[in-house]
PDB file of C-alpha atoms in Angstrom:
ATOM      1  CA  UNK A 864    -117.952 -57.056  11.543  1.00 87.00           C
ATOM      2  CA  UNK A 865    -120.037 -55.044   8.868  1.00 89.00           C
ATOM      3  CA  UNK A 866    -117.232 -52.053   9.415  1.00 93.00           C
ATOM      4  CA  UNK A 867    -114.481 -54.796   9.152  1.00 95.00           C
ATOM      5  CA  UNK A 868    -115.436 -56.199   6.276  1.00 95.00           C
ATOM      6  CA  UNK A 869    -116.219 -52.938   4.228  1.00 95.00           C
ATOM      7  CA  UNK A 870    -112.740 -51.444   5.200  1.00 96.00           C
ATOM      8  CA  UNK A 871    -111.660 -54.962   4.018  1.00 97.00           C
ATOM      9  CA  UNK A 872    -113.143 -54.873   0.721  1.00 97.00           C
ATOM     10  CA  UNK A 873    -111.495 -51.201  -0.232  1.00 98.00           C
ATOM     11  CA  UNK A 874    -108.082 -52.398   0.615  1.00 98.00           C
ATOM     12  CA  UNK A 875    -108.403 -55.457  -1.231  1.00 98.00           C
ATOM     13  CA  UNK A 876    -109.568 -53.700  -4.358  1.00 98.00           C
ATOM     14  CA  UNK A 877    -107.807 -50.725  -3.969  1.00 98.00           C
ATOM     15  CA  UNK A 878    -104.129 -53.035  -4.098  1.00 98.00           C
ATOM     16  CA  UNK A 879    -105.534 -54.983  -6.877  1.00 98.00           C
ATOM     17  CA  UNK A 880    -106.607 -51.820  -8.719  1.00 98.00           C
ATOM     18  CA  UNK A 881    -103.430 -50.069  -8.344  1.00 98.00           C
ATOM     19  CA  UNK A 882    -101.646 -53.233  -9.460  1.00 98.00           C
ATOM     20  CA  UNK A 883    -103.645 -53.472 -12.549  1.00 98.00           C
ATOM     21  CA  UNK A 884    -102.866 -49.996 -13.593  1.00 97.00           C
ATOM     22  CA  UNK A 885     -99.232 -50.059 -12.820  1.00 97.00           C
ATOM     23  CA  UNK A 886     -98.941 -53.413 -15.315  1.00 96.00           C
ATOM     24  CA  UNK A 887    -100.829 -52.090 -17.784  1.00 95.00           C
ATOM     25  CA  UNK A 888    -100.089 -48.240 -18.399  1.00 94.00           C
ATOM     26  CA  UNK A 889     -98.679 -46.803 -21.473  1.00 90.00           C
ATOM     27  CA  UNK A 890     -99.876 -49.760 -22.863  1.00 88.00           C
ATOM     28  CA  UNK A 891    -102.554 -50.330 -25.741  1.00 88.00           C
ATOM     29  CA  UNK A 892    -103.783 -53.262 -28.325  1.00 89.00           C
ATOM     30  CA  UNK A 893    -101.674 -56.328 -27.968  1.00 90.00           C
ATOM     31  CA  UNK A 894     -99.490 -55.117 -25.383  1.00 93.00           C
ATOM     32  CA  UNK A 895    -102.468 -54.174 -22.987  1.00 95.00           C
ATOM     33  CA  UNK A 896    -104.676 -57.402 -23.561  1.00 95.00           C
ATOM     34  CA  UNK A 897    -100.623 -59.477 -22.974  1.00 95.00           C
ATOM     35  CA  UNK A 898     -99.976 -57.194 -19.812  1.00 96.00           C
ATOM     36  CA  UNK A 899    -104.085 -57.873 -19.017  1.00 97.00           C
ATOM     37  CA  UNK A 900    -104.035 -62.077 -19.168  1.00 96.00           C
ATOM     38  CA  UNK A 901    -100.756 -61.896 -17.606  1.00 96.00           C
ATOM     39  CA  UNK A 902    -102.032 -59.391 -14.179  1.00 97.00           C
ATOM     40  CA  UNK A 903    -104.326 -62.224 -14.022  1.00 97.00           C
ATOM     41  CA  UNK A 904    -101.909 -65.285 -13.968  1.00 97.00           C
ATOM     42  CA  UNK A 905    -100.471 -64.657 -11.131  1.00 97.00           C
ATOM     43  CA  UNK A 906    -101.961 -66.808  -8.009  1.00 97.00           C
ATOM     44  CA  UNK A 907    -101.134 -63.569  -5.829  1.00 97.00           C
ATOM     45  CA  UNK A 908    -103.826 -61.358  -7.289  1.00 98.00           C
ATOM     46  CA  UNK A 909    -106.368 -64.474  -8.241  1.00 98.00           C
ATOM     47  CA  UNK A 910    -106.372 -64.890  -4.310  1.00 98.00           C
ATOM     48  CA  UNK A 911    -106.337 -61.552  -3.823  1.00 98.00           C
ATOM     49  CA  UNK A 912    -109.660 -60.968  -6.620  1.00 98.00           C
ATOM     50  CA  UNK A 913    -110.986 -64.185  -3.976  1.00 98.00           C
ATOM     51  CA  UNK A 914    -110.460 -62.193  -0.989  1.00 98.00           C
ATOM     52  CA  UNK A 915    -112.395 -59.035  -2.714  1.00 98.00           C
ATOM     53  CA  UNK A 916    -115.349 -61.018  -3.799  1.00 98.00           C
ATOM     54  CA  UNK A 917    -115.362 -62.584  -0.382  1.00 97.00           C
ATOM     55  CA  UNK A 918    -115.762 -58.895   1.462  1.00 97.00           C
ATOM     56  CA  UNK A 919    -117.695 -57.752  -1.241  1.00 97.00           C
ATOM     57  CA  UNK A 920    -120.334 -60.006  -2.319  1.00 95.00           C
ATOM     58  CA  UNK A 921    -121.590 -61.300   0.817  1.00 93.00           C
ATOM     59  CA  UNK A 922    -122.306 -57.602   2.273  1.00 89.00           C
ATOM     60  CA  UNK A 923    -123.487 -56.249  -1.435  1.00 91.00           C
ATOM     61  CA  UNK A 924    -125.723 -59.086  -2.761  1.00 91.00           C
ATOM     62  CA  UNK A 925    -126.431 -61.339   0.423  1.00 91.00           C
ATOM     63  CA  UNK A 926    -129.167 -63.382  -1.411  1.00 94.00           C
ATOM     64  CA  UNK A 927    -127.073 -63.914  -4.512  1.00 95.00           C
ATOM     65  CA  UNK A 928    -125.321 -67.238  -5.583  1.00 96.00           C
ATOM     66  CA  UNK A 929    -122.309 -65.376  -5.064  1.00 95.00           C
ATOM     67  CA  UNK A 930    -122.933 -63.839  -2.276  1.00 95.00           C
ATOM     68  CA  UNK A 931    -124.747 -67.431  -0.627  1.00 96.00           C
ATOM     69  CA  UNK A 932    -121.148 -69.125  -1.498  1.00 96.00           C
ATOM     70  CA  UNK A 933    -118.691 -66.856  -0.430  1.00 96.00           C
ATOM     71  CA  UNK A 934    -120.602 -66.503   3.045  1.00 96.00           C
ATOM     72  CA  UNK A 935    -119.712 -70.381   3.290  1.00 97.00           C
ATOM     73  CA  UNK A 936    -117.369 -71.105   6.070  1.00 97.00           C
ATOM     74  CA  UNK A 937    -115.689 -73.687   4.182  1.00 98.00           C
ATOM     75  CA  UNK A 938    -115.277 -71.034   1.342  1.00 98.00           C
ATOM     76  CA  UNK A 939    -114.085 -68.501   3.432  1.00 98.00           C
ATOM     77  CA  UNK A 940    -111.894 -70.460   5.029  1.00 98.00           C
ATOM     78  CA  UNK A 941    -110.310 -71.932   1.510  1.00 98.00           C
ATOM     79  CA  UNK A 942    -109.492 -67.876   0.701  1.00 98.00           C
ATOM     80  CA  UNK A 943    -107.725 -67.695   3.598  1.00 98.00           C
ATOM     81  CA  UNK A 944    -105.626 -70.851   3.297  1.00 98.00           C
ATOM     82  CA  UNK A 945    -104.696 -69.004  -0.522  1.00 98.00           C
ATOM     83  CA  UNK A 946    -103.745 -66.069   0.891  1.00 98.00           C
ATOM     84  CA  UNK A 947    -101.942 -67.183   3.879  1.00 98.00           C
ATOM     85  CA  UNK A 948    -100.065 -69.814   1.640  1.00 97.00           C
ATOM     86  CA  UNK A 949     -99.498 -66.238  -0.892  1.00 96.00           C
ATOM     87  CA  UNK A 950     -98.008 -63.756   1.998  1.00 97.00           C
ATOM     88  CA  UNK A 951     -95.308 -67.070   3.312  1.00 96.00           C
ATOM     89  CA  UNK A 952     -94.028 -67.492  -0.045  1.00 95.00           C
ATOM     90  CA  UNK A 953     -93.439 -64.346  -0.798  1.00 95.00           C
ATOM     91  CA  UNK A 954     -92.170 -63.862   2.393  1.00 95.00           C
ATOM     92  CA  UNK A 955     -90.071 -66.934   2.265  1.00 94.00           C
ATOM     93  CA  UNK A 956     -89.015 -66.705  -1.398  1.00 91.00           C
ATOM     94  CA  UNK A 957     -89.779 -63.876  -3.678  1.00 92.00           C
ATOM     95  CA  UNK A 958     -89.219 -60.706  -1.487  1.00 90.00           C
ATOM     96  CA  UNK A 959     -85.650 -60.817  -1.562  1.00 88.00           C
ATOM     97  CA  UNK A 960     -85.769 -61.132  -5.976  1.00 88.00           C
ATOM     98  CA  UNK A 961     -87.038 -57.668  -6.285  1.00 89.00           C
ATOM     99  CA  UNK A 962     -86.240 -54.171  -4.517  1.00 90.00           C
ATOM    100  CA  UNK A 963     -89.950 -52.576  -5.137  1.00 93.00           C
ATOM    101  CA  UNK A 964     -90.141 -48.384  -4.955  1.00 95.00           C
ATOM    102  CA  UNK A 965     -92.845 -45.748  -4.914  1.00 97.00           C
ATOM    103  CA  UNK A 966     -96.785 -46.569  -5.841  1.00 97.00           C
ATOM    104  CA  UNK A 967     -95.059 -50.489  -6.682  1.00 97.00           C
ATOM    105  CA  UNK A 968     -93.983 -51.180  -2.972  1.00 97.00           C
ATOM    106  CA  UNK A 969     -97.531 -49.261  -2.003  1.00 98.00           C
ATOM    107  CA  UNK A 970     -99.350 -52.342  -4.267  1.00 97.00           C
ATOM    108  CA  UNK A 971     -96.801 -55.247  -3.751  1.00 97.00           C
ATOM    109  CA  UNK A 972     -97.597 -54.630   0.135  1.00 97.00           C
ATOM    110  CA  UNK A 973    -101.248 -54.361   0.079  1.00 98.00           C
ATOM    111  CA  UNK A 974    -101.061 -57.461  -1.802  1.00 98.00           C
ATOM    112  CA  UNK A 975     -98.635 -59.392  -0.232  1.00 97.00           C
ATOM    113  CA  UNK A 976     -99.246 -58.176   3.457  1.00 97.00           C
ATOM    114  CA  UNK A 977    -101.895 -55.987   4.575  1.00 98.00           C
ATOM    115  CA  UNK A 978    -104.847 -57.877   2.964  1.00 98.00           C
ATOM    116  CA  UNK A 979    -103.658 -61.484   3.622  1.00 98.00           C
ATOM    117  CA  UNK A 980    -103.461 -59.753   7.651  1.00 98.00           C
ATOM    118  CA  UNK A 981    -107.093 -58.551   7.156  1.00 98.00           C
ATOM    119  CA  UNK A 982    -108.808 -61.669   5.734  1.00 98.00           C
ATOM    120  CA  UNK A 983    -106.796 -64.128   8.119  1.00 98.00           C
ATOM    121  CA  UNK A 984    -108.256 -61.926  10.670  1.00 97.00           C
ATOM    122  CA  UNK A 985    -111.448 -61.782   9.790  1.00 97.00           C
ATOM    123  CA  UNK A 986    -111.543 -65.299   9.599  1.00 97.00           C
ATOM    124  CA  UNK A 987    -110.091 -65.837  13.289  1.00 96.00           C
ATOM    125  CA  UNK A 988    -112.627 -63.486  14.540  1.00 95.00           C
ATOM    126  CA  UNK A 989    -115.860 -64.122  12.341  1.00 95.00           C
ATOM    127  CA  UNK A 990    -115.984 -66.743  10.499  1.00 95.00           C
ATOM    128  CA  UNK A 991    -118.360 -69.513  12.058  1.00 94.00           C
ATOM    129  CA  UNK A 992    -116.336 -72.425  13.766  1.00 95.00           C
ATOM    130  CA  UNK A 993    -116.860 -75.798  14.150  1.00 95.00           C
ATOM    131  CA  UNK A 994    -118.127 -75.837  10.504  1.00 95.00           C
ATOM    132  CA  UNK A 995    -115.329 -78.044   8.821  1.00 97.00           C
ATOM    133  CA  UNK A 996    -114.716 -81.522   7.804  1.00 97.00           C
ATOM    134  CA  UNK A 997    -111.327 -83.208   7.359  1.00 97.00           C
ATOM    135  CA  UNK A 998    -111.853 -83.941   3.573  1.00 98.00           C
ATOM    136  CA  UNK A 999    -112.747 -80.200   2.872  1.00 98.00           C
ATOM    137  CA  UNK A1000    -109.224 -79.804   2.468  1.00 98.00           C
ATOM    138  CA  UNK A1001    -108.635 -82.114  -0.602  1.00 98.00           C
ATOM    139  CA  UNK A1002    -111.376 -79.818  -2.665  1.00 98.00           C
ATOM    140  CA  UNK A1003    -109.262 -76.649  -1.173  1.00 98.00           C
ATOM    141  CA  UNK A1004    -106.200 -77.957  -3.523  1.00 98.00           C
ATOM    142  CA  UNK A1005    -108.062 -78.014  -6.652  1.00 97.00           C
ATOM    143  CA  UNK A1006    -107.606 -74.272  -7.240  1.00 97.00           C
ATOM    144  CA  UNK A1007    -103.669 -74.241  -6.438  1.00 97.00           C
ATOM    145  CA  UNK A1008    -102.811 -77.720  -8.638  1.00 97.00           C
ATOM    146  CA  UNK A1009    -105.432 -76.177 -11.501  1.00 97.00           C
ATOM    147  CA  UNK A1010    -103.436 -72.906 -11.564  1.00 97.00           C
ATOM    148  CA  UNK A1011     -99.809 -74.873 -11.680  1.00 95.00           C
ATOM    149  CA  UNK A1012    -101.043 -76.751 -14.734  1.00 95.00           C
ATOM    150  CA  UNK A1013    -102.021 -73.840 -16.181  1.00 96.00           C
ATOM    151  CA  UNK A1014     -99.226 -71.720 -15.921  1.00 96.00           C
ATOM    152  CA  UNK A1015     -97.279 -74.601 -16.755  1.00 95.00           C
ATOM    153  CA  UNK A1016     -98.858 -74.696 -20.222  1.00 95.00           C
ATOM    154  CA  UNK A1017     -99.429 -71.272 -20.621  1.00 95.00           C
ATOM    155  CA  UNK A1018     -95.741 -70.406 -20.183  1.00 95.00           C
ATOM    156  CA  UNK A1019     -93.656 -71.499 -23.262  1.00 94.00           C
ATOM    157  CA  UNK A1020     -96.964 -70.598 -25.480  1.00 92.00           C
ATOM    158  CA  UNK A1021     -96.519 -66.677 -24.095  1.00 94.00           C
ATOM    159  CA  UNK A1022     -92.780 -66.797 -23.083  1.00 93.00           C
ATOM    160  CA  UNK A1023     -94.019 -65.213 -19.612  1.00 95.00           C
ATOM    161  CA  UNK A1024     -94.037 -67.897 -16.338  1.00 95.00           C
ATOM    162  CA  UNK A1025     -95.694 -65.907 -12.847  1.00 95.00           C
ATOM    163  CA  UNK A1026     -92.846 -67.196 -10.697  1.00 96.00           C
ATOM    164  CA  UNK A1027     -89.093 -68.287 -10.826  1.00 95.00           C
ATOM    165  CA  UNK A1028     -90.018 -71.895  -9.589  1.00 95.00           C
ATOM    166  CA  UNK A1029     -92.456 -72.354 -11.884  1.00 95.00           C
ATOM    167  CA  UNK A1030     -90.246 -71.849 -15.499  1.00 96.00           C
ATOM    168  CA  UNK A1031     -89.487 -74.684 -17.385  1.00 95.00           C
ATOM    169  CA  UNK A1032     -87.692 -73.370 -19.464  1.00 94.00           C
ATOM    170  CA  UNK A1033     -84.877 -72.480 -17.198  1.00 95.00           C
ATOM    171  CA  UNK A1034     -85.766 -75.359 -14.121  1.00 96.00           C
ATOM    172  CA  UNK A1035     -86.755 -78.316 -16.191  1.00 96.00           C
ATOM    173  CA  UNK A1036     -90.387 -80.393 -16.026  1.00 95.00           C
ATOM    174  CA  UNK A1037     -88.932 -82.639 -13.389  1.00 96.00           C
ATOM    175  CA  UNK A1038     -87.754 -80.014 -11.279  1.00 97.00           C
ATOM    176  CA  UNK A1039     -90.802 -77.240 -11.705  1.00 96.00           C
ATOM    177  CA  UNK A1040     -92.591 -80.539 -10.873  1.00 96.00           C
ATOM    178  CA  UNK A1041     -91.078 -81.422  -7.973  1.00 97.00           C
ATOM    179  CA  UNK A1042     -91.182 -77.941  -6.313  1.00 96.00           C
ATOM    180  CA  UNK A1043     -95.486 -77.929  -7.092  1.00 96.00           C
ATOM    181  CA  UNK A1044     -95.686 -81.022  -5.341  1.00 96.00           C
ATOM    182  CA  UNK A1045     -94.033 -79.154  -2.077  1.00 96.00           C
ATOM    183  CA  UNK A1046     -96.255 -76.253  -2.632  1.00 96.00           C
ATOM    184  CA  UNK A1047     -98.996 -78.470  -2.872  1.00 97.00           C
ATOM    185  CA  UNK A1048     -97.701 -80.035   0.567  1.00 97.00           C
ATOM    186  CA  UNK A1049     -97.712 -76.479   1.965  1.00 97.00           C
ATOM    187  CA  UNK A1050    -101.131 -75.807   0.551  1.00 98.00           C
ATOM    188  CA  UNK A1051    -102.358 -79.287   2.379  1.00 98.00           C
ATOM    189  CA  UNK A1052    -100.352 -78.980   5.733  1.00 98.00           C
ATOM    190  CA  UNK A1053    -101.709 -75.760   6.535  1.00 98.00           C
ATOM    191  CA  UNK A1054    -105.276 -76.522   5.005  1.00 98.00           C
ATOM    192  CA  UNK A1055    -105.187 -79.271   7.728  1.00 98.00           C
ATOM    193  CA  UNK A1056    -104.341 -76.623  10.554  1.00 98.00           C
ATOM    194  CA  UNK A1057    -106.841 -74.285   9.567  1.00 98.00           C
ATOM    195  CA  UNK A1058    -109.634 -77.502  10.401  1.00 98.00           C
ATOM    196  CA  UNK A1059    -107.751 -78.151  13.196  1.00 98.00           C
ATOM    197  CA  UNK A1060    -108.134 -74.844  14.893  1.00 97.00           C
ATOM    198  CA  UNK A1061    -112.048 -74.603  13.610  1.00 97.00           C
ATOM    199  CA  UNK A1062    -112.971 -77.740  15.308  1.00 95.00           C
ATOM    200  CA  UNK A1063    -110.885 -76.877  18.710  1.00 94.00           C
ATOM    201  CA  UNK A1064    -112.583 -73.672  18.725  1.00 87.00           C
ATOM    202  CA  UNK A1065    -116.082 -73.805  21.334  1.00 78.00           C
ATOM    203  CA  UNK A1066    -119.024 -72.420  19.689  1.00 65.00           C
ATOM    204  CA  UNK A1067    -120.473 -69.161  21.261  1.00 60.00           C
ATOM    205  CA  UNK A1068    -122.586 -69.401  23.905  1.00 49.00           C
TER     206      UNK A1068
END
């Protein structure tokens, strides 16, 4: 698990890393700090920075508040319901906007793919089950409806929205509105199945 994990962790930062530098280079003053807060409004590499910390900390500082709370089954299992909910809707929506090449498709499928595989696995394999509570999963959707009001109000203030079905300018309130409240749905559904398989799961030994 200890080898897992570590292997984990250098993936996770190593996609984030290379994402970072690929938004950001050539770029200095205004344009950096802009290319900067706007690496870090996307939910794809906020989940991702989760996952990190989750491989990370825990290992690294095992005493720490950080490293107490993201060795929390219910926390652990919350990362992996944002990046599961991250690789299907790129899958299922974005993939097909964009034709990524070179060092790009290198990040875009760290990010999107390989470490959503690795942390879903590590939490099928050893994350503590039979830990979880029906209503975890309505404190699991605070992160995903926070981040949808924010880029919601962030986006006509820097003219830059994170994803196509999130820009009111071109989609409308009502309709950017509408299609939160199915992600939000997605975010729940699959929150409930990810409970569902902890408590069917018979504790070791």
């Amino acid at each position: 698990m200890r080898a897992y994990r570590a292997v984990a962790a250098l993936v996770a930062w190593f996609g984030l890393l290379l994402q970072y530098w690929l938004m950001v280079r050539g770029q200095d003053g205004e344009g950096f700090a802009t290319r900067t807060v706007n690496f870090l409004s996307y939910f794809t590499i906020l989940s991702n920075l989760f996952a990190a910390v989750m491989f990370t900390a825990p290992a690294a500082y095992p005493t720490s508040p950080i490293g107490l709370h993201f060795a929390k089954p219910a926390i652990r299992t919350a990362v992996t319901l944002y990046m599961s909910v991250t690789a299907a809707i790129y899958i299922v929506i974005l993939q097909g906007l964009w034709d990524p090449r070179g060092l790009q498709w290198v990040a875009d499928t760290t990010l999107h793919y390989v470490t959503p595989a690795l942390v879903l696995l590590d939490w099928l394999l050893f994350t503590p089950k039979q830990t979880l509570r029906w209503v975890y999963v309505w404190p699991w959707l605070a992160f995903p409806l926070a981040y949808g009001a924010y880029s919601i109000w962030r986006g006509p203030h820097a003219d830059f929205y994170p994803y196509p079905f999130l820009d009111v300018s071109k989609l409308g309130l009502e309709r950017v509105a509408m299609n939160m409240a199915v992600v939000t749905g997605v975010f729940l559904v699959l929150g409930l199945v990810f409970i569902a398989i902890d408590r069917s799961v018979k504790p070791r030994g």
